[in-house]
């Protein structure tokens, strides 16, 4: 019987990997952050890499769920799409924005060298883009958005914008710049 909650351990590991990255996070850091013994860590997760994969999936589930929650709110599709972008510029998320996107950070650190991590991030981004596309298609069906535009292309544009905004936000407080980006991209759809 495990003497700790593996889900809580994954959540704590996610926070640590998101703050420090994969390479800078040592097994000792993990043991300290998770509050478990090294034996429990390795008996449950096998190794640092396996725990990182779980943490990355955990991050992705939360990120996709948050986007879908915004996109599924009641109201016009255009307003929901704008809200999905604006949440990246919200003052209350400034402390998280400075960390960047764990997916983008992972690709920057491990892309091309870690196929498994890259595949997890790819899956996260694909699911986010599909959610954006569904909202765009809804807006096209109800006449809010131009039905002659390719919804998949627009979703790719929005997804690329979201990822770019996470990089810009990581530099420092760029709230005004992020709001300009939101305004500009919304004028294109």
C-alpha atoms as one frame of an Amber mdcrd trajectory, in Angstrom:
protein
   0.000   0.000   0.000   1.349   3.406  -1.029   1.812   5.898   1.790   1.313
   8.888  -0.458  -1.148  10.061  -3.090   0.335   9.461  -6.566  -1.972  12.083
  -8.120  -0.795  14.706  -5.637   2.774  13.648  -6.351   2.243  14.131 -10.097
   0.698  17.562  -9.452   3.702  18.578  -7.312   6.107  17.225  -9.925   4.252
  19.144 -12.629   4.750  22.366 -10.709   8.439  21.654 -10.211   9.148  20.621
 -13.817   7.147  23.613 -15.082   9.229  25.992 -12.960  12.643  24.409 -13.536
  12.436  22.343 -16.705  13.321  18.697 -17.087  17.111  18.935 -17.107  17.416
  21.268 -14.136  15.153  19.135 -11.943  17.128  16.550 -10.004  15.787  13.414
  -8.334  16.642  15.076  -5.005  14.485  18.077  -6.013  11.626  15.705  -6.773
  11.952  13.835  -3.490  11.910  17.150  -1.626   8.990  18.645  -3.561   6.892
  15.494  -3.400   7.677  14.826   0.233   8.297  11.134  -0.381  11.261   8.846
  -0.148  13.408   8.022  -3.150  12.251   4.383  -2.965   8.591   5.391  -3.137
   9.347   7.712  -6.031  11.042   5.011  -8.071   8.632   2.223  -7.066   5.712
   4.304  -8.281   7.148   6.126 -11.297  10.184   3.991 -12.281  12.398   6.981
 -13.049  12.557  10.739 -13.486  11.700  10.509 -17.175   8.522   8.494 -16.523
   7.412  10.968 -13.860   8.101  13.821 -16.268   5.833  12.177 -18.841   3.067
  11.908 -16.242   3.607  15.530 -15.225   3.478  16.707 -18.831   0.234  14.793
 -19.426  -1.194  16.252 -16.198  -0.295  19.763 -17.351  -1.820  19.090 -20.768
  -5.087  17.802 -19.349  -5.448  20.923 -17.228  -4.530  23.234 -20.104  -6.951
  21.594 -22.559  -9.741  21.520 -19.954  -9.265  25.230 -19.178  -9.437  26.153
 -22.863 -12.502  23.974 -23.473 -14.220  25.501 -20.424 -13.794  28.995 -21.883
 -14.861  27.896 -25.358 -17.958  26.106 -24.034 -19.305  29.073 -22.081 -22.636
  30.461 -23.208 -22.624  33.406 -25.551 -21.331  34.304 -28.981 -18.521  32.157
 -30.382 -16.433  35.216 -31.286 -16.575  36.466 -27.686 -15.560  33.042 -26.374
 -12.626  32.834 -28.779 -11.503  36.298 -27.702 -11.870  35.314 -24.041  -9.656
  32.275 -24.688  -6.919  34.606 -25.912  -7.482  37.317 -23.323  -7.071  34.936
 -20.401  -3.391  34.800 -21.381  -3.139  38.528 -20.703  -5.180  38.592 -17.484
  -3.356  40.275 -14.582  -4.281  37.469 -12.188  -2.283  34.975 -14.262   0.894
  37.073 -14.512   2.818  34.832 -12.090   2.016  31.757 -14.204   2.655  33.534
 -17.508   6.240  34.190 -16.450   6.759  30.414 -16.394   5.608  30.171 -19.989
   3.785  27.160 -21.333   5.167  23.869 -20.055   4.578  22.372 -23.499   6.504
  25.118 -25.293   9.224  24.980 -22.642   9.510  21.208 -23.134   9.786  21.454
 -26.907  12.410  24.192 -26.555  14.405  22.066 -24.109  13.878  18.544 -25.418
  12.389  18.795 -28.907  14.227  16.625 -31.385  15.938  14.707 -28.579  12.969
  13.234 -26.712  10.365  11.762 -29.014   8.024  10.718 -26.197   7.883  14.203
 -24.650   7.478  15.797 -28.071   4.583  13.419 -28.842   2.823  14.343 -25.593
   3.151  18.056 -26.359   1.993  17.494 -29.946  -1.116  15.737 -28.639  -1.865
  18.594 -26.224  -1.543  21.202 -28.956  -3.650  19.168 -31.403  -6.466  18.855
 -28.886  -6.366  22.571 -28.184  -6.450  23.368 -31.879  -9.423  21.038 -32.429
 -11.300  22.824 -29.623 -10.576  26.180 -31.264 -11.691  24.822 -34.630 -14.978
  23.565 -33.161 -15.707  27.035 -31.726 -14.850  28.669 -35.054 -17.115  26.252
 -36.927 -19.927  27.018 -34.483 -19.428  30.724 -35.127 -19.513  30.081 -38.862
 -22.727  28.060 -38.602 -24.506  30.774 -36.628 -23.299  33.564 -38.925 -20.902
  35.307 -36.513 -17.792  34.346 -38.450 -17.207  34.242 -42.193 -18.224  30.752
 -43.349 -16.017  31.145 -46.419 -12.859  31.023 -44.332 -11.122  27.718 -43.611
 -11.892  26.931 -39.946  -8.868  24.696 -39.605  -6.533  27.423 -40.865  -8.079
  29.933 -38.475  -7.700  27.473 -35.597  -4.030  27.040 -36.513  -3.623  30.817
 -36.513  -5.220  31.091 -33.069  -3.179  28.197 -31.702   0.053  29.704 -32.991
  -0.994  33.020 -31.476  -1.616  31.387 -28.095   1.790  29.705 -28.158   3.516
  32.910 -29.224   1.747  34.847 -26.498   3.065  32.412 -23.894   6.607  33.087
 -25.088   6.130  36.869 -25.073   4.576  36.743 -21.600   7.531  34.805 -20.240
   9.903  37.716 -20.833   8.250  40.069 -18.334   5.001  41.953 -17.891   3.871
  42.415 -21.457   0.149  42.774 -20.700  -0.334  45.736 -23.040   1.472  43.958
 -25.874  -0.585  40.805 -25.304  -3.814  42.801 -25.502  -2.636  44.305 -28.815
  -1.986  40.794 -30.145  -5.479  39.674 -29.117  -7.048  42.688 -30.811  -5.043
  42.167 -34.000  -5.703  38.448 -34.339  -9.420  38.823 -33.602  -9.643  41.371
 -36.417  -8.348  38.653 -38.759 -11.024  36.114 -37.971
